[in-house]
XYZ file of C-alpha atoms in Angstrom:
707
model
C 110.461 122.326 5.109
C 109.452 123.722 8.465
C 109.992 120.339 10.185
C 113.469 120.025 8.740
C 114.296 123.581 9.818
C 113.091 122.978 13.360
C 115.070 119.712 13.508
C 118.214 121.407 12.306
C 117.751 124.229 14.796
C 117.234 121.736 17.648
C 120.372 119.869 16.638
C 122.358 123.088 16.740
C 120.930 123.954 20.178
C 121.691 120.484 21.565
C 125.224 120.584 20.199
C 125.762 123.973 21.779
C 124.438 122.755 25.128
C 126.707 119.712 25.013
C 129.700 121.911 24.199
C 128.856 124.263 27.075
C 128.483 121.329 29.473
C 131.833 119.925 28.355
C 133.412 123.323 29.009
C 131.994 123.526 32.539
C 132.686 119.912 33.632
C 136.345 118.957 34.124
C 137.497 115.936 32.167
C 139.870 113.322 33.550
C 143.266 113.720 31.888
C 145.053 110.887 30.199
C 147.081 108.827 32.677
C 150.845 109.393 32.716
C 152.815 107.075 30.472
C 156.393 106.366 31.495
C 158.964 106.125 28.717
C 160.150 102.625 27.809
C 163.899 102.065 27.933
C 164.784 98.379 27.721
C 167.207 97.203 30.395
C 168.457 93.650 30.818
C 168.312 92.037 34.260
C 170.568 88.998 34.250
C 170.502 86.000 36.569
C 171.742 82.394 36.450
C 168.149 81.348 35.768
C 167.661 83.637 32.772
C 167.607 87.188 31.441
C 164.601 89.523 31.589
C 163.882 92.896 30.046
C 162.751 95.659 32.361
C 161.592 98.621 30.285
C 160.944 100.806 33.325
C 164.160 100.137 35.227
C 165.193 103.749 34.594
C 162.628 104.921 37.193
C 165.057 103.803 39.883
C 167.129 106.648 41.244
C 168.809 105.998 44.572
C 169.559 109.708 45.021
C 165.890 110.574 44.479
C 166.966 113.656 42.517
C 166.467 112.662 38.858
C 164.276 115.454 37.388
C 162.602 113.161 34.845
C 161.736 110.582 37.492
C 160.434 113.237 39.891
C 158.382 114.800 37.101
C 156.811 111.406 36.384
C 155.875 110.917 40.047
C 154.455 114.453 40.142
C 152.366 113.628 37.062
C 151.065 110.505 38.803
C 150.026 112.570 41.820
C 148.308 115.125 39.561
C 146.477 112.321 37.779
C 145.434 110.809 41.130
C 144.098 114.234 42.160
C 142.018 114.404 38.970
C 140.652 110.855 39.179
C 139.806 111.171 42.868
C 138.325 114.674 42.643
C 134.768 113.327 42.476
C 135.380 111.390 45.702
C 136.590 114.443 47.595
C 133.313 115.099 49.485
C 133.228 111.460 50.610
C 136.907 111.599 51.563
C 136.310 114.706 53.664
C 133.278 113.111 55.318
C 135.285 109.968 56.132
C 138.173 111.981 57.528
C 135.796 113.992 59.695
C 134.175 110.795 60.968
C 137.456 109.053 61.742
C 139.041 112.015 63.502
C 135.755 112.653 65.277
C 136.055 109.279 67.021
C 139.484 110.139 68.426
C 139.690 111.583 71.924
C 142.116 114.331 71.114
C 143.465 114.980 74.621
C 144.034 111.305 75.385
C 146.834 109.755 77.475
C 148.358 106.310 77.884
C 148.103 104.203 81.043
C 151.055 105.197 83.266
C 153.575 102.531 84.219
C 156.106 102.609 87.073
C 159.842 102.151 86.658
C 162.595 103.006 89.151
C 160.374 105.319 91.196
C 158.769 107.241 88.310
C 155.441 106.948 86.523
C 155.873 107.236 82.728
C 153.182 107.999 80.167
C 152.463 109.748 76.897
C 149.662 112.203 76.304
C 148.167 114.080 73.384
C 146.868 117.622 73.301
C 143.762 118.513 71.300
C 144.431 119.218 67.628
C 148.071 118.122 67.758
C 149.651 115.273 65.848
C 152.416 114.042 68.129
C 152.571 112.703 71.683
C 154.218 114.351 74.654
C 156.414 111.976 76.654
C 156.210 112.753 80.367
C 156.735 111.355 83.868
C 155.924 112.042 87.510
C 158.051 111.116 90.492
C 156.642 108.810 93.149
C 152.944 109.411 92.589
C 150.757 110.535 89.696
C 149.841 113.570 91.817
C 153.440 114.829 91.671
C 154.420 117.639 89.261
C 154.727 116.616 85.618
C 158.160 116.500 83.963
C 157.991 116.753 80.179
C 160.701 114.609 78.615
C 159.933 115.168 74.915
C 157.453 117.636 73.458
C 157.289 116.075 70.021
C 154.921 118.635 68.495
C 157.537 121.353 68.982
C 160.280 118.991 67.786
C 158.333 118.184 64.594
C 157.541 121.796 63.741
C 158.585 122.680 60.191
C 159.411 119.092 59.277
C 157.559 117.152 56.607
C 158.163 113.941 58.525
C 159.060 113.256 62.153
C 159.347 110.125 64.238
C 160.882 109.212 67.594
C 161.897 105.573 67.384
C 162.914 104.827 70.960
C 163.444 106.943 74.062
C 165.287 105.450 77.038
C 166.030 106.959 80.450
C 169.416 106.269 82.057
C 169.625 103.991 85.093
C 170.020 106.978 87.445
C 166.895 108.630 85.919
C 168.843 111.783 84.987
C 169.376 111.513 81.222
C 167.186 110.661 78.247
C 168.576 109.177 75.034
C 166.341 108.957 71.976
C 166.511 108.209 68.254
C 164.724 110.471 65.772
C 164.072 110.329 62.021
C 163.133 113.448 60.054
C 163.099 111.874 56.572
C 161.176 108.589 56.835
C 164.029 106.379 55.664
C 164.634 104.866 59.121
C 168.124 106.278 59.398
C 167.838 107.604 62.917
C 169.958 110.132 64.803
C 170.891 109.604 68.467
C 170.313 112.567 70.781
C 170.597 113.022 74.556
C 168.914 115.369 77.013
C 169.746 116.297 80.594
C 166.403 115.947 82.361
C 167.422 118.112 85.304
C 168.295 121.152 83.181
C 166.301 120.438 80.010
C 169.461 120.951 77.960
C 169.978 118.834 74.830
C 173.598 117.739 74.858
C 175.916 118.178 71.908
C 176.303 114.399 71.525
C 174.815 113.074 68.269
C 175.343 109.887 66.283
C 173.858 109.523 62.797
C 172.593 106.578 60.740
C 171.573 104.279 63.566
C 168.747 101.851 64.319
C 166.044 103.115 66.727
C 167.366 100.830 69.453
C 169.299 102.195 72.441
C 170.601 100.707 75.709
C 172.319 102.481 78.608
C 175.115 100.883 80.606
C 175.004 101.200 84.388
C 177.609 103.989 84.428
C 174.980 106.387 82.999
C 177.581 107.701 80.544
C 177.774 104.903 77.975
C 175.096 104.314 75.345
C 175.067 101.201 73.187
C 173.580 101.605 69.697
C 173.507 99.860 66.298
C 175.167 101.471 63.307
C 173.600 100.915 59.877
C 175.305 100.379 56.544
C 174.737 103.659 54.668
C 173.861 101.895 51.373
C 172.029 98.684 52.268
C 170.723 100.146 55.563
C 171.456 96.808 57.217
C 172.308 96.772 60.924
C 176.057 96.108 60.894
C 177.886 97.160 64.053
C 177.153 97.584 67.745
C 179.034 100.550 69.148
C 179.365 102.263 72.520
C 179.183 106.038 72.745
C 180.563 107.786 75.827
C 178.941 111.135 76.550
C 181.165 114.093 75.859
C 183.286 112.293 73.249
C 182.993 112.529 69.438
C 181.058 109.822 67.594
C 184.218 109.066 65.613
C 185.780 107.762 68.839
C 182.939 105.343 69.621
C 184.121 101.863 70.575
C 183.261 98.917 68.342
C 181.526 96.293 70.466
C 180.442 93.809 67.818
C 180.356 93.584 64.016
C 178.153 91.133 62.122
C 179.720 89.651 58.985
C 176.657 87.742 57.792
C 174.258 90.053 55.955
C 171.344 87.686 56.484
C 171.115 88.666 60.175
C 169.174 91.489 61.786
C 170.415 93.025 65.041
C 168.759 94.272 68.199
C 169.760 95.423 71.685
C 168.172 94.908 75.074
C 168.582 94.520 78.827
C 167.529 91.366 80.613
C 164.606 91.299 83.030
C 167.061 91.133 85.929
C 168.758 94.307 84.626
C 172.024 92.434 85.072
C 172.951 91.956 81.411
C 173.081 93.949 78.179
C 172.431 91.691 75.194
C 172.988 91.823 71.447
C 170.225 89.923 69.638
C 171.068 88.481 66.215
C 168.440 86.783 64.085
C 167.942 85.620 60.525
C 164.901 83.793 59.203
C 166.386 80.443 60.234
C 168.877 81.105 63.056
C 169.329 83.086 66.258
C 172.297 84.054 68.392
C 172.259 86.071 71.616
C 175.401 87.601 73.122
C 175.396 89.249 76.548
C 177.698 91.171 78.877
C 177.272 92.527 82.438
C 175.556 95.927 82.421
C 177.629 97.098 85.408
C 180.958 96.480 83.682
C 180.448 95.760 79.964
C 183.214 93.646 78.482
C 183.462 90.634 76.211
C 180.152 89.339 74.881
C 179.247 85.818 75.986
C 177.178 83.608 73.669
C 174.018 82.093 75.164
C 173.943 79.476 72.384
C 175.987 79.549 69.162
C 174.003 80.091 65.994
C 173.030 77.015 64.057
C 170.675 76.744 61.138
C 167.047 76.043 62.075
C 167.578 76.899 65.751
C 165.628 79.967 66.862
C 165.667 81.127 70.465
C 165.362 84.110 72.797
C 166.734 84.152 76.347
C 165.895 86.266 79.382
C 167.436 86.325 82.859
C 165.937 86.688 86.323
C 166.748 85.375 89.810
C 169.998 83.720 88.831
C 168.645 81.662 85.944
C 168.107 81.950 82.204
C 164.754 81.091 80.639
C 164.916 80.345 76.929
C 162.137 80.164 74.370
C 163.505 77.711 71.827
C 162.435 75.590 68.859
C 165.159 73.010 69.609
C 163.335 69.733 68.956
C 160.143 71.774 69.362
C 158.606 73.220 66.147
C 156.017 75.195 68.147
C 158.638 76.188 70.744
C 159.081 75.264 74.388
C 160.521 77.090 77.404
C 163.772 75.779 78.874
C 165.967 77.060 81.692
C 169.672 77.151 82.435
C 171.806 78.317 85.373
C 174.000 81.396 85.393
C 177.324 80.755 83.700
C 176.033 78.114 81.249
C 177.342 80.177 78.331
C 177.195 78.273 75.063
C 176.207 75.028 76.802
C 172.878 73.991 75.353
C 173.318 70.566 76.972
C 172.689 72.208 80.378
C 169.253 73.463 79.355
C 166.295 71.680 80.995
C 162.585 71.736 80.213
C 160.463 74.382 81.939
C 157.345 74.356 79.716
C 157.317 71.348 77.353
C 156.485 71.467 73.665
C 152.919 70.872 72.496
C 151.921 70.167 68.905
C 148.680 72.154 69.267
C 150.066 75.215 71.078
C 152.526 77.766 69.706
C 154.524 79.663 72.361
C 155.053 83.167 71.022
C 156.517 85.097 73.970
C 156.962 85.119 77.751
C 157.534 87.470 80.688
C 159.400 86.609 83.890
C 158.270 87.840 87.303
C 159.592 87.101 90.769
C 156.532 85.030 91.686
C 155.119 83.812 88.351
C 155.726 83.472 84.612
C 153.357 84.722 81.916
C 153.212 83.037 78.502
C 151.775 84.459 75.289
C 150.620 81.525 73.181
C 148.515 80.664 70.159
C 145.982 77.892 69.791
C 143.010 77.603 67.472
C 144.245 80.674 65.627
C 143.838 82.968 68.655
C 146.466 84.621 70.833
C 145.882 84.258 74.582
C 147.782 84.453 77.859
C 148.596 81.665 80.314
C 149.982 82.161 83.820
C 152.358 79.707 85.503
C 152.257 79.876 89.296
C 155.032 78.909 91.740
C 153.134 75.758 92.760
C 153.261 74.494 89.175
C 149.626 75.246 88.402
C 148.533 77.325 85.431
C 145.478 79.264 84.283
C 144.341 81.214 81.252
C 143.322 84.850 81.277
C 139.606 84.843 80.473
C 138.059 86.180 77.250
C 134.402 86.683 76.342
C 134.365 86.852 72.527
C 134.861 84.249 69.763
C 137.620 86.221 68.015
C 140.015 88.395 70.009
C 143.659 88.983 70.780
C 145.559 89.394 74.049
C 149.075 90.635 74.553
C 151.475 91.870 77.185
C 151.186 95.425 78.362
C 154.122 97.315 79.856
C 155.356 95.211 82.774
C 158.438 97.199 83.706
C 159.028 95.755 87.194
C 159.673 92.077 87.836
C 158.571 92.266 91.477
C 154.993 93.113 90.546
C 152.308 90.673 91.714
C 149.997 91.760 88.891
C 150.176 91.128 85.161
C 149.398 94.063 82.922
C 147.928 92.943 79.631
C 145.927 94.235 76.694
C 142.738 92.867 75.187
C 141.012 93.791 71.939
C 138.726 92.386 69.283
C 137.149 93.616 66.089
C 134.347 95.123 68.206
C 136.216 95.967 71.439
C 138.652 98.919 71.508
C 142.079 98.263 72.991
C 141.680 97.679 76.711
C 144.429 97.597 79.338
C 143.980 95.437 82.436
C 145.851 94.555 85.598
C 145.290 91.002 86.830
C 146.297 90.474 90.460
C 147.512 86.907 90.851
C 147.077 86.860 94.608
C 143.373 87.755 94.525
C 142.425 86.913 90.931
C 140.925 90.399 90.606
C 140.953 91.887 87.122
C 140.985 95.692 86.936
C 140.224 97.595 83.749
C 142.694 100.489 83.742
C 141.628 101.966 80.446
C 139.685 101.239 77.289
C 140.713 103.458 74.412
C 137.867 105.957 74.119
C 136.081 105.938 70.761
C 133.698 108.881 70.600
C 130.228 107.988 69.360
C 130.982 104.271 69.084
C 128.584 101.717 70.597
C 130.099 98.204 70.562
C 126.667 96.622 71.016
C 125.835 97.694 67.459
C 128.529 95.482 65.899
C 129.014 91.725 65.627
C 132.215 89.714 65.245
C 132.483 86.148 63.979
C 135.183 83.539 63.463
C 134.658 81.271 60.434
C 136.838 78.665 58.731
C 137.249 78.726 54.966
C 138.477 75.652 53.056
C 141.510 76.270 50.851
C 141.804 74.344 47.585
C 144.219 71.855 49.196
C 141.748 71.146 52.016
C 143.423 73.314 54.690
C 140.985 75.257 56.870
C 141.811 78.988 56.957
C 140.605 81.026 59.963
C 138.797 84.232 59.085
C 137.773 87.022 61.477
C 134.681 88.980 60.457
C 132.960 92.098 61.736
C 129.829 93.872 60.544
C 127.132 96.185 61.826
C 124.186 94.639 63.623
C 121.256 94.162 61.245
C 123.476 92.773 58.478
C 121.635 90.165 56.398
C 123.613 87.278 54.962
C 121.804 87.329 51.640
C 124.654 87.767 49.171
C 124.132 91.484 48.534
C 126.608 93.191 50.895
C 129.999 94.680 50.020
C 133.089 92.975 51.517
C 136.519 94.436 52.287
C 139.098 91.718 52.954
C 142.548 92.299 54.455
C 145.596 90.044 54.935
C 149.387 90.066 55.155
C 150.743 86.519 55.077
C 154.556 86.800 55.337
C 157.488 86.657 57.778
C 155.435 84.689 60.291
C 153.673 87.935 61.257
C 150.164 87.271 62.516
C 147.295 89.644 61.739
C 145.277 89.285 64.911
C 141.653 90.467 65.185
C 142.054 93.906 66.757
C 139.807 96.953 66.873
C 140.177 99.131 63.777
C 138.881 102.626 64.494
C 138.813 103.896 60.873
C 137.067 100.730 59.633
C 133.953 101.664 61.625
C 133.182 104.067 58.781
C 133.067 101.095 56.414
C 130.896 99.038 58.759
C 128.439 101.911 59.142
C 128.030 101.908 55.345
C 127.099 98.246 55.245
C 130.540 96.810 54.480
C 131.583 93.455 55.953
C 135.238 93.643 57.086
C 137.285 90.434 57.054
C 140.801 89.490 58.113
C 142.021 86.340 56.350
C 144.590 84.573 58.558
C 146.387 83.004 55.623
C 149.500 80.843 55.546
C 152.736 82.777 55.728
C 151.610 84.254 59.032
C 151.937 82.338 62.281
C 148.375 82.340 63.596
C 148.255 78.520 63.585
C 151.856 77.885 64.646
C 155.240 77.619 63.006
C 154.061 75.198 60.299
C 151.532 77.821 59.191
C 154.478 80.095 58.459
C 156.654 77.426 56.863
C 153.804 76.469 54.523
C 153.580 80.039 53.205
C 157.166 80.892 52.298
C 159.975 79.896 49.908
C 158.759 77.197 47.499
C 155.326 77.126 49.174
C 154.584 80.842 48.756
C 151.735 80.181 46.328
C 149.709 78.863 49.280
C 149.518 82.434 50.595
C 147.856 83.699 47.429
C 145.568 80.688 47.046
C 144.389 81.013 50.648
C 143.388 84.637 50.181
C 141.386 83.951 47.024
C 139.780 80.843 48.510
C 138.667 82.810 51.570
C 137.019 85.358 49.265
C 135.231 82.661 47.299
C 134.058 80.961 50.486
C 132.631 84.186 51.923
C 130.826 84.910 48.654
C 129.500 81.333 48.471
C 128.224 81.633 52.058
C 126.487 84.886 51.068
C 128.495 87.210 53.286
C 129.025 89.336 50.168
C 127.988 89.898 46.574
C 130.503 88.531 44.092
C 130.720 91.865 42.261
C 131.165 93.897 45.490
C 134.437 92.559 46.922
C 137.420 94.741 47.786
C 140.845 93.688 49.038
C 143.778 95.368 50.727
C 147.358 94.584 51.738
C 150.569 96.495 52.342
C 154.310 95.842 51.961
C 154.585 92.042 51.689
C 150.789 92.183 51.792
C 151.142 94.360 48.689
C 152.933 91.438 47.047
C 149.861 89.403 47.979
C 147.604 91.997 46.333
C 149.725 92.051 43.173
C 149.676 88.266 42.868
C 145.930 88.100 43.523
C 145.240 90.838 40.948
C 147.155 88.848 38.320
C 145.802 85.423 39.230
C 142.160 86.125 40.148
C 141.194 89.614 38.918
C 137.602 88.533 38.320
C 137.069 87.958 42.063
C 137.641 91.599 43.052
C 136.030 94.889 42.197
C 138.704 97.038 43.840
C 142.156 96.505 45.364
C 144.214 98.789 47.610
C 147.921 98.022 47.743
C 150.176 100.121 49.965
C 154.002 100.261 49.641
C 153.820 96.976 47.693
C 156.741 94.588 47.273
C 155.926 93.735 43.652
C 159.254 93.398 41.820
C 160.362 90.338 43.749
C 162.967 88.847 41.425
C 164.858 92.019 40.494
C 164.973 93.203 44.104
C 166.160 89.882 45.473
C 168.912 89.741 42.822
C 170.329 93.085 43.975
C 172.177 92.839 47.292
C 172.736 96.613 47.416
C 169.022 97.154 48.042
C 168.139 97.431 51.746
C 166.901 94.203 53.353
C 167.596 91.941 50.363
C 170.250 89.728 51.957
C 168.270 89.358 55.179
C 165.423 87.754 53.310
C 166.822 84.935 51.192
C 165.343 82.437 53.650
C 161.946 84.102 53.343
C 161.630 84.304 49.555
C 164.606 82.321 48.252
C 167.727 83.449 46.436
C 166.927 83.908 42.731
C 170.582 83.278 41.879
C 169.564 79.655 42.395
C 167.744 78.695 39.147
C 165.097 76.681 41.026
C 164.139 79.677 43.175
C 164.445 81.995 40.199
C 161.832 80.021 38.268
C 159.476 79.737 41.246
C 159.684 83.409 42.210
C 159.307 84.460 38.596
C 156.091 82.438 38.499
C 154.333 84.712 41.025
C 156.252 88.029 40.996
C 153.490 90.617 40.374
C 155.568 92.872 38.114
C 156.643 89.964 35.933
C 153.168 88.483 35.554
C 151.141 91.467 34.463
C 149.173 90.366 31.421
C 146.722 91.701 28.842
C 143.517 91.176 30.819
C 140.921 93.150 32.717
C 142.002 94.186 36.225
C 140.001 95.545 39.155
C 140.088 99.216 40.059
C 143.426 99.619 41.859
C 144.791 102.184 44.313
C 148.578 102.022 44.813
C 150.358 104.038 47.499
C 154.053 104.554 48.248
C 156.536 106.907 49.918
C 159.488 108.371 48.067
C 161.812 107.722 51.021
C 160.693 104.175 51.770
C 163.707 102.142 52.940
C 161.951 98.769 52.973
C 160.114 98.704 49.661
C 161.775 101.229 47.405
C 159.417 103.678 45.659
C 160.477 102.469 42.203
C 158.892 99.041 42.672
C 155.309 100.359 42.703
C 156.276 103.069 40.181
C 157.399 100.440 37.671
C 154.442 98.211 38.517
C 151.929 100.976 37.806
C 153.701 101.951 34.578
C 153.616 98.403 33.208
C 150.072 97.829 34.407
C 148.874 100.982 32.629
C 150.520 99.824 29.416
C 149.187 96.263 29.528
C 145.736 96.019 31.134
C 142.697 95.919 28.846
C 140.043 97.507 31.079
C 138.980 101.082 31.775
C 138.890 100.693 35.544
C 140.729 103.445 37.419
C 144.357 102.884 38.393
C 145.673 105.591 40.707
C 149.145 105.943 42.156
C 149.564 108.154 45.217
C 153.182 109.039 46.031
C 153.922 110.660 49.372
C 156.978 112.760 48.617
C 157.837 113.331 52.302
C 157.439 109.878 53.833
C 158.760 106.362 53.939
C 157.376 102.890 54.544
C 154.889 103.879 57.241
C 153.321 106.778 55.361
C 152.831 110.232 56.824
C 153.841 110.826 60.414
C 151.445 112.134 63.015
C 148.195 110.630 64.230
C 145.859 112.758 62.059
C 147.836 113.041 58.842
C 147.796 109.281 58.324
C 144.010 109.368 58.576
C 143.980 111.687 55.554
C 145.676 108.981 53.487
C 143.271 106.378 54.809
C 140.200 108.486 54.074
C 141.357 108.872 50.493
C 141.613 105.175 49.714
C 138.529 104.338 51.776
C 136.565 106.787 49.589
C 138.004 105.097 46.497
C 136.927 101.685 47.805
C 133.413 102.792 48.773
C 132.939 104.475 45.399
C 133.778 101.190 43.680
C 131.804 98.925 46.006
C 128.757 101.145 46.207
C 128.899 101.498 49.989
C 125.937 103.407 51.404
């Protein structure tokens, strides 16, 4: 009897202790469940049901939708609460590496030295200049910390000084939707003029009269760049003169001045065609066409010393440089070869100088610089690492005898150099300071991973010295793979916190980018888009097979179109990943591309295809992440978005998360972080974005078991 009594008493005590513990330890709430309201999405290729379509609200005012997003944020707070100490430690580490009172390398233009500088503890740069010499008194052009005060989001898109150096025009966005407002300041008095123009692109050009500003007006619904207009200071925006209107919604627009400063140009480009129209900057009038648009002809033209130099893919898939005399408007037959096409070299960009030409080119998956001298000789700018990237710095004056360029790698912080062509002397002007970082403690590699179709995929790797390739390490793999945008191996200051915890960081240079030339891009878009996803997975499997990582300790990340990549990979190969981070993900491909009222849709038919064509509809439907969620186990997933995103609307990831919650069969965490005051780029300010990064880094390390 006594034994039974003691046992019963112990059971009561244990039950009481368990109840007390449950009362003192917070429990994770149930994840939010969005209501299902079937909605038919019709297309020539078929009809689909979208039960979460109601989450779309273009006004962003629907109380039920906002309440759902708030519930997702509250749930994310609860799930991530245990990671908060790690998040705070990561944030402290990352910010601790930043030199808070840093400044950019000054560059000279029209007698002034321009630069930006940061003050300790402040989020935004100060734009400033000095006249004649850097020892002259400082003139502050924009004090962005004061301008951003009281605003949840703030961004200056472009700031341009007039030709007489007296006025500053800039474009600012205080919402995050990339609908900028033009403003003008008198630099002599400091007075901000009453002139404003709303809903513009962050792209401004002054005419030589110092009174006329050319800008691009956006469509208020689709946010497409539609019209080039000219604003004359002191006149209402309603009186602005129409300079050019684009009727084809598949074209993006830009504005610029030629290297010679002689012409103002309107740049028009779709995925498959380019057109450039120019007019004299001294007396703007009718726009002259450099070469009429034609499908599959892409070009960019610049002018210096009485000639045009044109980067063109005319009979040159990897591009060549051609030249034409002044006045050869629209006459492609008068173009002659300057730098011939090469099958193994992709010409990405160029800069004209009075005494030489600099070319930015790609070969072997790396971006490097080549210099063409007046005598016809050429030379490469030297590099010392196996994986790196070079690019042009600010070369504002064509009469310079030195090239300013940047150099970086996964172990080398961004470095700015001047290379004097006359002497060959290379001068390091600045290497971005990284407090407490010792590059000798890190190693970078370039490896080649075989894709399932036999294509070799370049991969850039970095890890801390002492890493053992024994198949036990965690791996964090990043890629983008769309629009021909190349993800070059560049120093990643926040990622040092991953490396210091034993993580191997990899960039997969997959098809859809342009690292290996134009064909690399063409083989990763339209009806070949599946190559992009296969490449990413095959890189992962190769790195695991070569013992760079443990199979169960692999994380992956992508954003925007890279978020599409993450969604496809999660559906197609969930077993290969322990955790996935997907930021502002383009996951509802078919529905978005069917709706031409959504910003950017019409510009991108040649990237993804037009699903109104049944063949494209079927292909896109085969990989669209939202449409291919299935009842299976998924990795732990962190999804981030901004309510005011103009490029990937917030409701795409919102619907994706809702359907994923309803369908997946695992208990792995799925968190959805919605920034209610930001757009596609996340929070503004140099420190606030590190808060977001620290949060998902902590999530990743928690899943991968980083030290």
